[in-house]
CSV table of C-alpha atoms and ligand atoms in Angstrom, one decimal:
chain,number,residue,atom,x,y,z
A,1,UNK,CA,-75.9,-172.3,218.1
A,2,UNK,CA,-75.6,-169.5,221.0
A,3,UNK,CA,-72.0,-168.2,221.4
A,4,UNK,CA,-70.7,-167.8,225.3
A,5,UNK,CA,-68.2,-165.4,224.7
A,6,UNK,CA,-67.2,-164.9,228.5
A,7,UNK,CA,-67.1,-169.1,228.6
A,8,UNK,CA,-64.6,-169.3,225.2
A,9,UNK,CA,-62.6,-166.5,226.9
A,10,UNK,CA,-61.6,-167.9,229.9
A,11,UNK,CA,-60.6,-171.3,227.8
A,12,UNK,CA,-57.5,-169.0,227.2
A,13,UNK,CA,-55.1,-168.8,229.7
A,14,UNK,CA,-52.9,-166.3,228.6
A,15,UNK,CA,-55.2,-163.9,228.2
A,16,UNK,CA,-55.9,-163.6,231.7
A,17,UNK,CA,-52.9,-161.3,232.6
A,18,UNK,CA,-51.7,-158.4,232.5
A,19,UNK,CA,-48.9,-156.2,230.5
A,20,UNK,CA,-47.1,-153.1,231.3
A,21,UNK,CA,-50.0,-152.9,234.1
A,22,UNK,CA,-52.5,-153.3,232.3
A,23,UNK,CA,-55.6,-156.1,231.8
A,24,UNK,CA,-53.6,-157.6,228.1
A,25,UNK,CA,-55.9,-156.9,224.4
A,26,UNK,CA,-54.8,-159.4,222.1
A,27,UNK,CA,-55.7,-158.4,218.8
A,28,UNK,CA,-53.0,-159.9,217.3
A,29,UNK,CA,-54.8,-163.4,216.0
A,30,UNK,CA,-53.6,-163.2,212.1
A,31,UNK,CA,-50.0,-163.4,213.6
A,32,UNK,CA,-50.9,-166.3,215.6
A,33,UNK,CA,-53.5,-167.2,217.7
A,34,UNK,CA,-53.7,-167.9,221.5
A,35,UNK,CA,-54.0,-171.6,222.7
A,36,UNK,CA,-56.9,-173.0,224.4
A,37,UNK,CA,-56.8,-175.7,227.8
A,38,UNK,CA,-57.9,-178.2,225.5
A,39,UNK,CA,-54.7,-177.8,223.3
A,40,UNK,CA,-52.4,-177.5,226.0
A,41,UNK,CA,-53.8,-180.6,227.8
A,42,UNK,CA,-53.4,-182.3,224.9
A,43,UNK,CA,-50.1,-181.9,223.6
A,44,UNK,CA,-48.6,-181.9,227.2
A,45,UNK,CA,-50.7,-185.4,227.6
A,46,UNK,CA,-49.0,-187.2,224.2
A,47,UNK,CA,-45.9,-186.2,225.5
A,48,UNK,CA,-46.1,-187.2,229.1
A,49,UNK,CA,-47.9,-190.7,227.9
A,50,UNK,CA,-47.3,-191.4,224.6
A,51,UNK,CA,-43.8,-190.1,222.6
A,52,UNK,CA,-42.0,-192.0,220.8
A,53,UNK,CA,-41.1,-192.3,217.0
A,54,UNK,CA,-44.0,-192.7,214.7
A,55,UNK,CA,-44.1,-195.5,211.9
A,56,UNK,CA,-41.1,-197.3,212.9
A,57,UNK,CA,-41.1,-199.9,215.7
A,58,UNK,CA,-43.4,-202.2,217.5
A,59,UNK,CA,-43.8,-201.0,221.1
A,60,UNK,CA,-46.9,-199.5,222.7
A,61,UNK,CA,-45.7,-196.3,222.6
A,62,UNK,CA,-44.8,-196.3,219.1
A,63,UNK,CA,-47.7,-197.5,218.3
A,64,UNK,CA,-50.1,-195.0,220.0
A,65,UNK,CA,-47.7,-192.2,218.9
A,66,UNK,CA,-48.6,-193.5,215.7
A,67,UNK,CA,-52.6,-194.1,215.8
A,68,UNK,CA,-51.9,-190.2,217.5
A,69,UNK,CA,-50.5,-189.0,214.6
A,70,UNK,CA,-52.5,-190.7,212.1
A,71,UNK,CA,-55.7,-189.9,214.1
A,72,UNK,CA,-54.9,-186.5,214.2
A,73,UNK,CA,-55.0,-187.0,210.1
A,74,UNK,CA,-58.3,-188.5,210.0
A,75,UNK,CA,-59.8,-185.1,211.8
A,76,UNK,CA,-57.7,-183.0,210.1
A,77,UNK,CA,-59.7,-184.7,207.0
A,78,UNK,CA,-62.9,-184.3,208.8
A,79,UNK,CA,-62.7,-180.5,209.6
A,80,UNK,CA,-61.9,-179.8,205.6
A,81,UNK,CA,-64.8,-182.0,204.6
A,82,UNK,CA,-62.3,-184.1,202.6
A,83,UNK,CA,-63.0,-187.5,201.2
A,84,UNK,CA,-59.9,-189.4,202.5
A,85,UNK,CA,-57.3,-188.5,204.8
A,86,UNK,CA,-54.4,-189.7,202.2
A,87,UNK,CA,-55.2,-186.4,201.2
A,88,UNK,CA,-54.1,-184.9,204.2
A,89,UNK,CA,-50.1,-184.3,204.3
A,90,UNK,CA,-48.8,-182.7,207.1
A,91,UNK,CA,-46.1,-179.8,207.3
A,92,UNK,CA,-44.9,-176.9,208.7
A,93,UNK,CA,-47.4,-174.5,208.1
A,94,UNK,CA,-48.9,-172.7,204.7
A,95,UNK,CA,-45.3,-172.0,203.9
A,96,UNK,CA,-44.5,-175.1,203.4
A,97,UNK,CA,-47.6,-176.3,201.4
A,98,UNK,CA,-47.2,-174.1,198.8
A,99,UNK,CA,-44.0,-174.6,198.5
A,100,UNK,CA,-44.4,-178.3,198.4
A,101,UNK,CA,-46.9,-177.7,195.9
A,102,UNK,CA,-44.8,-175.0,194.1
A,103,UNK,CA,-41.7,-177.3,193.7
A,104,UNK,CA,-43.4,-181.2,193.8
A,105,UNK,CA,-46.3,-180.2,191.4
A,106,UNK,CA,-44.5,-177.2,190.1
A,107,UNK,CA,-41.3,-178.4,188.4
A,108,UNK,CA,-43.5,-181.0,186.6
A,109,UNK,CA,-46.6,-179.1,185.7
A,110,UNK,CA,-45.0,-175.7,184.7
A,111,UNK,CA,-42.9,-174.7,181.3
A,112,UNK,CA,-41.5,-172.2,179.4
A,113,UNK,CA,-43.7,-169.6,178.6
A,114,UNK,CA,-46.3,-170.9,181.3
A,115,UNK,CA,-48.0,-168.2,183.5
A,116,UNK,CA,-49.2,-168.6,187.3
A,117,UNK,CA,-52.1,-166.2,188.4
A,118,UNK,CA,-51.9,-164.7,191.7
A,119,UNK,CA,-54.3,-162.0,193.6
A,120,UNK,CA,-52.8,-158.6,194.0
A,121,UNK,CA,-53.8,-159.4,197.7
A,122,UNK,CA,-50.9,-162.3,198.4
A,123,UNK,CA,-49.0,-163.2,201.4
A,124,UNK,CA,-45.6,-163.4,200.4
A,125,UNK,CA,-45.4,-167.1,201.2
A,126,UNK,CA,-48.0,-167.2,198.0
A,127,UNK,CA,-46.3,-164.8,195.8
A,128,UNK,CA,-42.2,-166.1,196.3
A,129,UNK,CA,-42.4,-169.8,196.1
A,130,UNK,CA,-44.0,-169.0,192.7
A,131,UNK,CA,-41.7,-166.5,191.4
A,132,UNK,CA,-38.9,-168.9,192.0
A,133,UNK,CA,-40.9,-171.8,190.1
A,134,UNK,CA,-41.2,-169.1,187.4
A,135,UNK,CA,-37.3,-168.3,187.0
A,136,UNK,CA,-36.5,-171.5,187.2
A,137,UNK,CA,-38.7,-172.5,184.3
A,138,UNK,CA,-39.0,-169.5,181.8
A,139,UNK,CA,-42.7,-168.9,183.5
A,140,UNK,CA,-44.2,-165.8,184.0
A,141,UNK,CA,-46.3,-164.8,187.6
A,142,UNK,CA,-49.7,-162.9,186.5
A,143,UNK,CA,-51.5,-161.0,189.3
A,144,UNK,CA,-55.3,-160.0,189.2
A,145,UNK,CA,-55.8,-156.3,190.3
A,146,UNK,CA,-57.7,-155.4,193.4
A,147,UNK,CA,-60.1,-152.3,193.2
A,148,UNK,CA,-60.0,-149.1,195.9
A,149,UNK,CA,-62.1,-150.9,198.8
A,150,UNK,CA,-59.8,-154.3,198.7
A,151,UNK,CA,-61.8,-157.1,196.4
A,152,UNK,CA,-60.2,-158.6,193.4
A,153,UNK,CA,-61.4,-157.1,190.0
A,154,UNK,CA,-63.3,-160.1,188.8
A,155,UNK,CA,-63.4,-158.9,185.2
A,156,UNK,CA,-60.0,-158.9,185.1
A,157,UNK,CA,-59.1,-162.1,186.9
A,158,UNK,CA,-61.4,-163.7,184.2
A,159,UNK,CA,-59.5,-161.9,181.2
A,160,UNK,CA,-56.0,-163.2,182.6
A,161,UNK,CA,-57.2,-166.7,182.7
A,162,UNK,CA,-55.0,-167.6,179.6
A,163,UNK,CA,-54.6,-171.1,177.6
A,164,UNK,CA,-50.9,-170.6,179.4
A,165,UNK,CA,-52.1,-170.3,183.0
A,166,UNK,CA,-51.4,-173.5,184.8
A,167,UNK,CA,-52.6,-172.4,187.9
A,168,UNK,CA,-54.4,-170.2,190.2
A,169,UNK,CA,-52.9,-169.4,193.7
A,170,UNK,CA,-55.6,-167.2,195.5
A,171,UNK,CA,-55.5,-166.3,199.2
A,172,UNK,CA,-58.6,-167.2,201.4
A,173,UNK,CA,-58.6,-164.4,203.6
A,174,UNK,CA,-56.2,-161.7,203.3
A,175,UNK,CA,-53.9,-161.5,206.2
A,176,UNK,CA,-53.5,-157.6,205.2
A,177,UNK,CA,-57.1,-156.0,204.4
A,178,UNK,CA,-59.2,-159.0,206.1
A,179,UNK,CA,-61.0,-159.4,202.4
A,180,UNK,CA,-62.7,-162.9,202.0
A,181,UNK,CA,-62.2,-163.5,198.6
A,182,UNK,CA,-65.3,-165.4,196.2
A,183,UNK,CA,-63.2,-168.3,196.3
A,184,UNK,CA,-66.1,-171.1,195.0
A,185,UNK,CA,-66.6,-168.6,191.9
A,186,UNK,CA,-63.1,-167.9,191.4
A,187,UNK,CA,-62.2,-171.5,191.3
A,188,UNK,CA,-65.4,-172.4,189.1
A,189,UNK,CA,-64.1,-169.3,186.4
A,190,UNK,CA,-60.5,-171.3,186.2
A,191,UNK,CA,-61.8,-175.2,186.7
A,192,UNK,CA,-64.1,-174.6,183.2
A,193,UNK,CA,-60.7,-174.2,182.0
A,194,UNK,CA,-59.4,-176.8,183.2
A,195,UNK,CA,-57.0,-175.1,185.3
A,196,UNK,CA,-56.3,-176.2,189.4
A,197,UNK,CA,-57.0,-174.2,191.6
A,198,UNK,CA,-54.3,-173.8,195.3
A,199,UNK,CA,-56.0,-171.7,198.2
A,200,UNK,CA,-53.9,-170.0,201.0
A,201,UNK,CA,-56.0,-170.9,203.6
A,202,UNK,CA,-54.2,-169.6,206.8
A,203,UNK,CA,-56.1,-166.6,207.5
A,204,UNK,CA,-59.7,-168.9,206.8
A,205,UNK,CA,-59.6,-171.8,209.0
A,206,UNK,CA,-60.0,-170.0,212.0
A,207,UNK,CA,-62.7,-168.4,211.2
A,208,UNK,CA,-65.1,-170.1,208.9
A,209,UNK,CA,-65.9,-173.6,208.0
A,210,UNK,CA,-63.9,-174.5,205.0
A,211,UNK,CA,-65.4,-177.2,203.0
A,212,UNK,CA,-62.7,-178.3,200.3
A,213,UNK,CA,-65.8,-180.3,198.4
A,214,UNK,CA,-67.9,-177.0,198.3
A,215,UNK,CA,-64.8,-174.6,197.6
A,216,UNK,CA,-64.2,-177.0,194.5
A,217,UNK,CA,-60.6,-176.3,194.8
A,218,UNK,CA,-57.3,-178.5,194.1
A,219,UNK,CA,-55.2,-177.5,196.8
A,220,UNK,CA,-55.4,-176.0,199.8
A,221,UNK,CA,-52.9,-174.8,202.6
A,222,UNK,CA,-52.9,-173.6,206.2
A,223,UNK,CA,-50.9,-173.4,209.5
A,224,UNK,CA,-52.0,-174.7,212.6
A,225,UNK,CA,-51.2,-171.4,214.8
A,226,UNK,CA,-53.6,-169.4,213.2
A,227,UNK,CA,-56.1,-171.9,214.0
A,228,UNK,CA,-55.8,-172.2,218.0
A,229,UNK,CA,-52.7,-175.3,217.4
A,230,UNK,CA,-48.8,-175.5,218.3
A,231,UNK,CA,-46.8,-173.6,216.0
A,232,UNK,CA,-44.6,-175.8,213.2
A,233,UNK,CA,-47.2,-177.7,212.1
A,234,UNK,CA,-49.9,-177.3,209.6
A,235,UNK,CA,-51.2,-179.6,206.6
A,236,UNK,CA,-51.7,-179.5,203.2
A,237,UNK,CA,-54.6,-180.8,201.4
A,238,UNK,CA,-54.1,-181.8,197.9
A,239,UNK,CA,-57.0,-184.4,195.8
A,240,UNK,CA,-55.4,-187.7,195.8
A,241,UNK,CA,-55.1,-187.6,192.0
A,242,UNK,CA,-52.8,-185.2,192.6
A,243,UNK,CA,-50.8,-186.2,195.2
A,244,UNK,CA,-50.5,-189.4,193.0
A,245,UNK,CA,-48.8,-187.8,190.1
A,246,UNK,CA,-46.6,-185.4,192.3
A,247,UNK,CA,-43.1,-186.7,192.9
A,248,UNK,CA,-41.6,-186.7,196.4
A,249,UNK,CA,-39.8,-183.0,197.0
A,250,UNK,CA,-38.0,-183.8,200.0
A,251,UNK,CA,-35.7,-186.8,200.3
A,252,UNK,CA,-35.1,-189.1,203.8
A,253,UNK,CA,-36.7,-191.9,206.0
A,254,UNK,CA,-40.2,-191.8,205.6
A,255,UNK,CA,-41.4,-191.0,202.5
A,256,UNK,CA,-39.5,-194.0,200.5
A,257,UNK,CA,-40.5,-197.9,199.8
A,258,UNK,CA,-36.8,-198.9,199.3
A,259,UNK,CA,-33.4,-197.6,198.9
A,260,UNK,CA,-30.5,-199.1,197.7
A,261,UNK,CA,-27.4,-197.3,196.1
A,262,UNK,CA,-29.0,-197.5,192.7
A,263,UNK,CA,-32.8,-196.6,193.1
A,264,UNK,CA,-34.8,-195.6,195.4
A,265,UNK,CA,-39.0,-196.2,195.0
A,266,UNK,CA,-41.4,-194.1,196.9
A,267,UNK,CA,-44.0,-194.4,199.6
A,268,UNK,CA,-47.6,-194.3,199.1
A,269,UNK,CA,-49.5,-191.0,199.8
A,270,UNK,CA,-49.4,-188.8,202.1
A,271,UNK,CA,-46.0,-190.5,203.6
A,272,UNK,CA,-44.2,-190.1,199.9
A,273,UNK,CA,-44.6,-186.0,200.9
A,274,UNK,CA,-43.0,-186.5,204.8
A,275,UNK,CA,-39.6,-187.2,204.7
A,276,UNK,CA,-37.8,-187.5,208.3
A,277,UNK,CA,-39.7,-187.7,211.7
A,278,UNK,CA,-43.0,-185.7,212.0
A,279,UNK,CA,-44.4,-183.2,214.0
A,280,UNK,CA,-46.4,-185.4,216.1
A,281,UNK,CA,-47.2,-183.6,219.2
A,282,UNK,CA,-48.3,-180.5,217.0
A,283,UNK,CA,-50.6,-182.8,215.0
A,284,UNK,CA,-52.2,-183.8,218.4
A,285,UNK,CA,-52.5,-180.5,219.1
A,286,UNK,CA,-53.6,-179.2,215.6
A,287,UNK,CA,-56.6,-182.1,216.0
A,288,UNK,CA,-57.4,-180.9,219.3
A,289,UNK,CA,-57.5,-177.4,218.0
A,290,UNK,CA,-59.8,-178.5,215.4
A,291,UNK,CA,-61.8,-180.2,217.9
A,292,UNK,CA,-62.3,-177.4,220.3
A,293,UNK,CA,-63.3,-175.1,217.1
A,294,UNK,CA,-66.0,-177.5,216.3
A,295,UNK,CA,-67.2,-177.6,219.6
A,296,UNK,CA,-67.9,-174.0,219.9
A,297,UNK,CA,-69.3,-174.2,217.2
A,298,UNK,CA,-68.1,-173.0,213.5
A,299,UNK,CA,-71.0,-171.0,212.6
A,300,UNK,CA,-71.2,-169.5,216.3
A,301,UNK,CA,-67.7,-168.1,215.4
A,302,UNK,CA,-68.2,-166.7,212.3
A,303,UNK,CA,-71.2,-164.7,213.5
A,304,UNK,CA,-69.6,-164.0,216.9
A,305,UNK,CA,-66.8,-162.6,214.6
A,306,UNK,CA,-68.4,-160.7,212.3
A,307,UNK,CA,-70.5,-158.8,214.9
A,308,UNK,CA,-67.5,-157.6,216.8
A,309,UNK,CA,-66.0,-157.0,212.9
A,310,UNK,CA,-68.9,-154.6,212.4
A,311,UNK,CA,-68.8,-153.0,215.9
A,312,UNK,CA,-65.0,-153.1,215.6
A,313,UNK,CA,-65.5,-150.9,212.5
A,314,UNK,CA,-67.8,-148.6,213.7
A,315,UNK,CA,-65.8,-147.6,216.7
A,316,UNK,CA,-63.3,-147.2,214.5
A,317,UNK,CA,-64.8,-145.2,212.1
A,318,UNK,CA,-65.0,-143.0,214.6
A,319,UNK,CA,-61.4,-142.2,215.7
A,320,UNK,CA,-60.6,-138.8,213.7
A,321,UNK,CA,-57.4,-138.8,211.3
A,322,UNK,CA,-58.1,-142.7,211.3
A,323,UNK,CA,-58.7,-144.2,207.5
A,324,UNK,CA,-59.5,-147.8,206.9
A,325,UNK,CA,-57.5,-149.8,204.5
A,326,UNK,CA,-59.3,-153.0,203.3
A,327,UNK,CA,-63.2,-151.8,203.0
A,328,UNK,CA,-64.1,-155.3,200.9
A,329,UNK,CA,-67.5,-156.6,200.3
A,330,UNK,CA,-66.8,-159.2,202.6
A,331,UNK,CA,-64.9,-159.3,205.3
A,332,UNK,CA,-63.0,-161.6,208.3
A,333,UNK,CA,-61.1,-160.9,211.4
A,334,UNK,CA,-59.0,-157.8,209.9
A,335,UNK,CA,-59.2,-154.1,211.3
A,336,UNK,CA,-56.0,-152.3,209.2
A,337,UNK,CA,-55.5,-148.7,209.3
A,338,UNK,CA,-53.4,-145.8,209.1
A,339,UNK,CA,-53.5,-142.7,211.3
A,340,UNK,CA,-53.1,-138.8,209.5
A,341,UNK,CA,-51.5,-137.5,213.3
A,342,UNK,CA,-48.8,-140.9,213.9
A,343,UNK,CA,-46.2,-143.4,211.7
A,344,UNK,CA,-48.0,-146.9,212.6
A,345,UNK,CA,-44.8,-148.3,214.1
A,346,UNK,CA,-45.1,-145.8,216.9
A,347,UNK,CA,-48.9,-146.1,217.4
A,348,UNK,CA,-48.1,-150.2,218.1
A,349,UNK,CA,-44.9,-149.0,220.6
A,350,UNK,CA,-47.5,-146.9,222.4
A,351,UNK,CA,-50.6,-149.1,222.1
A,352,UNK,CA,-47.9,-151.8,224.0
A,353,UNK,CA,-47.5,-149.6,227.4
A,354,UNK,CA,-51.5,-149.5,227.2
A,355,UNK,CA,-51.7,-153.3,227.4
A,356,UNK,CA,-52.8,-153.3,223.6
A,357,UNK,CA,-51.1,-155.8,221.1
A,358,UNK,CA,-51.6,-155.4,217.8
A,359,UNK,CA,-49.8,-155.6,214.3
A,360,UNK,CA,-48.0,-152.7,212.6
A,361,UNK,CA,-45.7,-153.2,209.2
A,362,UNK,CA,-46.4,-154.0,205.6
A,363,UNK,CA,-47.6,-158.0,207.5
A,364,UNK,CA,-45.8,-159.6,204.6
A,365,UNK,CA,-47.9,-158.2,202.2
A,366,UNK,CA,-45.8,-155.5,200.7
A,367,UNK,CA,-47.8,-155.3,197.0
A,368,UNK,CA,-50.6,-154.4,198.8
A,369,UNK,CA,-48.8,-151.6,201.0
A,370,UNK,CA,-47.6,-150.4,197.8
A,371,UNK,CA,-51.8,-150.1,196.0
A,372,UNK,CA,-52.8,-148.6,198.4
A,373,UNK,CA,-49.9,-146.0,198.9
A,374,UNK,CA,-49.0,-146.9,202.2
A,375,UNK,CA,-45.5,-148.0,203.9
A,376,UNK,CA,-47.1,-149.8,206.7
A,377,UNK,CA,-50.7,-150.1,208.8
A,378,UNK,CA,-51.8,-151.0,211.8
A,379,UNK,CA,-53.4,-154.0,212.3
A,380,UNK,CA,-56.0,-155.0,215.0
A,381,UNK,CA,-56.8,-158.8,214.0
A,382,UNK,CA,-59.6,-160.6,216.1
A,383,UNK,CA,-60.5,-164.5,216.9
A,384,UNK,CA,-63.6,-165.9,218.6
A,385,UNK,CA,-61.9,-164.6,222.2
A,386,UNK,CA,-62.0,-161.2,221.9
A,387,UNK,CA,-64.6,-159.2,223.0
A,388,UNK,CA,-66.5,-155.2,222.5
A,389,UNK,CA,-64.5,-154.3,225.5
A,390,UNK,CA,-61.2,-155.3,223.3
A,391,UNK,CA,-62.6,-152.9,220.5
A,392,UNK,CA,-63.5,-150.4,223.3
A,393,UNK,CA,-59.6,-150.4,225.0
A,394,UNK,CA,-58.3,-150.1,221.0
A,395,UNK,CA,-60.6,-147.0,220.3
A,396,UNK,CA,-59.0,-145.6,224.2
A,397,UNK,CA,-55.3,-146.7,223.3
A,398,UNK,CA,-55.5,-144.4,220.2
A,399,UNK,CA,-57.0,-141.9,221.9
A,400,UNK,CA,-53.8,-141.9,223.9
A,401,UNK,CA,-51.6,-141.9,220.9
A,402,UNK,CA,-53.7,-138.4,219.8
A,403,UNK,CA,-52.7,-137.3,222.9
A,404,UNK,CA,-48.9,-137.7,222.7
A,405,UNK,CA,-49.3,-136.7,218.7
A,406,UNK,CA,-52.2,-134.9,217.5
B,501,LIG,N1,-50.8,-166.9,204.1
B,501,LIG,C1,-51.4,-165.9,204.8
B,501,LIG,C2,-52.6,-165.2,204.3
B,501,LIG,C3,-50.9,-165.5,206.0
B,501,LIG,O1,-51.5,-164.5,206.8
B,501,LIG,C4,-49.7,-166.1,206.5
B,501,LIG,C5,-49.1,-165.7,207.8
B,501,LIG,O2,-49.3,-164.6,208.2
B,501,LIG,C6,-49.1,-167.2,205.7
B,501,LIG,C7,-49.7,-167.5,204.5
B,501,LIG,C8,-47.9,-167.9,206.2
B,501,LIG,O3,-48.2,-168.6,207.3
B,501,LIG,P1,-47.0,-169.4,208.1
B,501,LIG,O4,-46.0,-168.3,208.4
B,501,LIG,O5,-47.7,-169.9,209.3
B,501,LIG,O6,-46.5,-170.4,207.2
C-alpha cells in the first residue's frame, strides 16, 4: 500500500502552526502522539449526540453510549487480532494494565520465593508495579541484561527462566533506545515452560501491527495516546482463561452481580475488571484512532517509519560530538542521543526557540540511563506524520546548539 505522507500530515491539525516563530517539528510521539480529524470528530460527535451513562438505564442515549462503548471494544479486539472482545478490558492506559495484572493476577499467582523476569530495557510502569507485587509477597524481580547496542542478551534471558519464574514482563518497543524486542521468540522460550507471558505494548501499537495470536503472548498492555487516541484511556488484553480466574482489583458499580452487606458476587468479564463509570468518549476515540491507523494502512506505516528511521539516523550520524544510544538490531520510532559539546536538558531548551520538540531526561527509564552511563538523552521520537524535512530541521536545530556551545 503507497504511503501519502503530505495527505497523513495534513490529517493533523496541530501540526500546522507555528512555535516561538517557527513552522512546529513534533518529534515527540513516544510521549504522546498528535490527534488526527477523524479522532477529534469523533469524540466531539459522541459527546454532542450521544453521552450519557453506559450500562445502566434504558433511554436512547444510554443505549447508544453503550453500543459506543462496547463497539469501540469489538475494534479494539479486531486491531489486536484477538478472538473475543471479553478479552478486551479497558483502562487508563499501560499503567494501569499492568498494574491490574500485577495486583488482580499477581496477588494470586505469585509466592514467596517466586521470581518475575523483567528486560533491563523497562518503562518504569513495567518495572514498579512488580517490585511492589514482589515486597508484598517475599518475591524476587529478575532482569535480563541488555548488550552495548541495546538488544536483550538472549542467552541470558533463557538461563534466568527458572522453575520459580511466574512470569515474564517484556516491553514491546522500548520507549528509551527505540529497540523492538523478539517478542514471538521470547514468549515461545518461556511458554515451553509454561510460564505467561505480559507485553508492554505502548510504544508498539502505533507503529506496527500487533497480532496477540501471532505474538503467542498472555497479556498485553497499551495506552491509547501513543496510538493517535484521547489521553486516559487504553485497554488491556488478557486470554479469557485468564481473565476468568483473576479476581476483581478494584471495587464499585460495575464490575459486581450483587451486593448485599454480607457478599458481594462479581460480574462477568471484562465488566468484573471496570469498576465505576468508564471512559467512554476516549474508547470512541481510541476506536477511531484504530480505525484511522488501519486505513492508512499498518504496513504503509511501518515502512514509511522505518525509512525516515534510517534517514533519521544517517543525518544524525552525521552531527559531530553526537553518539547514538540504542543501536539494536531492530528498531522503531526512537532517535536517542547524547551530545560531547551540551547537557541534553539544555539542547531540548534550545531546540524549543527553534520550533523543535523533542524529549530530554532519563524518559522513565532510569536502569537504562544508568547501562549505558548516561544521566539523561535526547530523544527525537517519530510517528507516521513526520517527515525528512522534520529530520532535516533536527540536524539544523543542533547545529544551533554547536553554535551557542561547541
Ligand atoms: N511503557 C512504555 C514503553 C512507555 O513508553 C510508556 C510511556 O511512556 C508507558 C509504558 C506508560 O504509558 P502511560 O503513561 O500512558 O500509562
Amino acid at each position: 500500500m503507497s504511503f501519502d505522507a503530505e495527505k497523513v500530515r495534513r490529517d493533523f491539525p496541530i501540526l500546522h502552526q507555528e512555535v516561538h516563530g517557527r513552522p512546529l517539528v513534533y518529534l515527540d510521539s513516544a510521549a504522546t502522539s498528535q490527534k488526527p480529524q477523524a479522532v477529534l470528530d469523533a469524540v466531539s460527535r459522541y459527546y454532542e449526540r450521544d453521552n450519557a451513562n453506559v450500562h445502566r438505564a434504558v433511554y436512547e442515549l444510554a443505549a447508544r453510549a453503550t453500543r459506543d462503548y462496547e463497539n469501540a471494544r469489538a475494534t479494539v479486539a479486531s486491531h489486536l487480532r484477538a478472538t473475543d472482545p471479553r478479552e478486551i478490558v479497558f483502562v487508563r492506559g499501560a499503567t494501569e494494565a499492568i498494574n491490574l495484572v500485577a495486583q488482580a493476577w499477581g496477588r494470586s499467582n505469585v509466592g514467596e520465593g517466586d521470581e518475575i523476569l523483567v528486560t533491563g530495557m523497562e518503562h518504569h510502569s513495567n518495572i514498579v508495579p512488580w517490585q511492589i507485587l514482589c515486597e508484598e509477597k517475599g518475591a524476587t524481580l529478575r532482569v535480563a541484561p541488555l548488550d552495548d547496542a541495546g538488544d536483550v542478551i538472549l542467552e541470558e534471558y533463557e538461563k534466568l527462566l527458572s522453575p520459580r519464574t511466574r512470569l515474564v514482563a517484556l516491553v514491546h518497543v522500548s520507549n528509551a533506545l527505540g529497540t523492538v524486542n523478539p517478542v514471538e521468540e521470547m514468549g515461545a522460550l518461556a511458554r515451553d515452560r509454561g510460564i505467561p507471558v505480559l507485553v508492554d505494548g505502548a510504544q508498539a501499537l502505533p507503529h506496527m501491527e500487533v497480532d496477540v495470536q501471532n505474538l503467542g503472548v498472555d497479556f498485553y498492555a497499551f495506552s491509547g495516546h501513543k496510538a493517535f487516541a484521547p489521553m486516559g484511556i487504553g485497554a488491556l488484553w488478557a486470554r479469557s482463561e485468564h481473565l476468568e480466574a483473576m479476581p476483581p482489583w478494584q471495587g464499585g458499580g460495575e464490575m459486581i452481580a450483587s451486593v448485599s452487606f454480607e457478599k458481594s458476587t462479581w460480574n462477568d468479564i471484562p465488566w468484573k475488571f471496570e469498576a465505576g463509570t468508564p471512559n467512554v468518549g476516549g474508547a470512541v476515540g481510541l476506536a477511531a484512532a484504530l480505525e484511522y491507523l488501519e486505513r492508512v494502512g499498518l504496513d504503509a506505516v511501518a515502512a514509511w517509519e522505518s525509512e525516515l528511521l534510517a534517514y533519521g539516523t544517517e543525518v544524525l550520524g552525521e552531527v559531530p560530538g553526537l553518539e547514538m544510544v540504542g543501536r539494536a538490531r531492530r528498531k522503531a520510532g526512537v532517535l536517542s542521543f547524547v551530545l560531547d559539546f551540551a547537557h541534553p536538558h539544555d539542547v531540548g531548551t534550545i531546540l524549543d526557540r527553534e520550533g523543535i520538540a523533542v524529549r530530554t531526561g532519563h524518559h522513565c527509564a532510569q536502569p537504562v540511563m544508568e547501562r549505558y552511563g548516561v544521566p539523561a538523552t535526547v530523544r527525537a521520537s517519530l510517528a507516521l506524520y513526520n517527515s525528512r524535512e522534520d529530520l532535516d530541521e533536527l540536524a539544523r536545530g543542533l547545529a544551533v546548539v554547536r553554535e551557542m556551545f561547541g
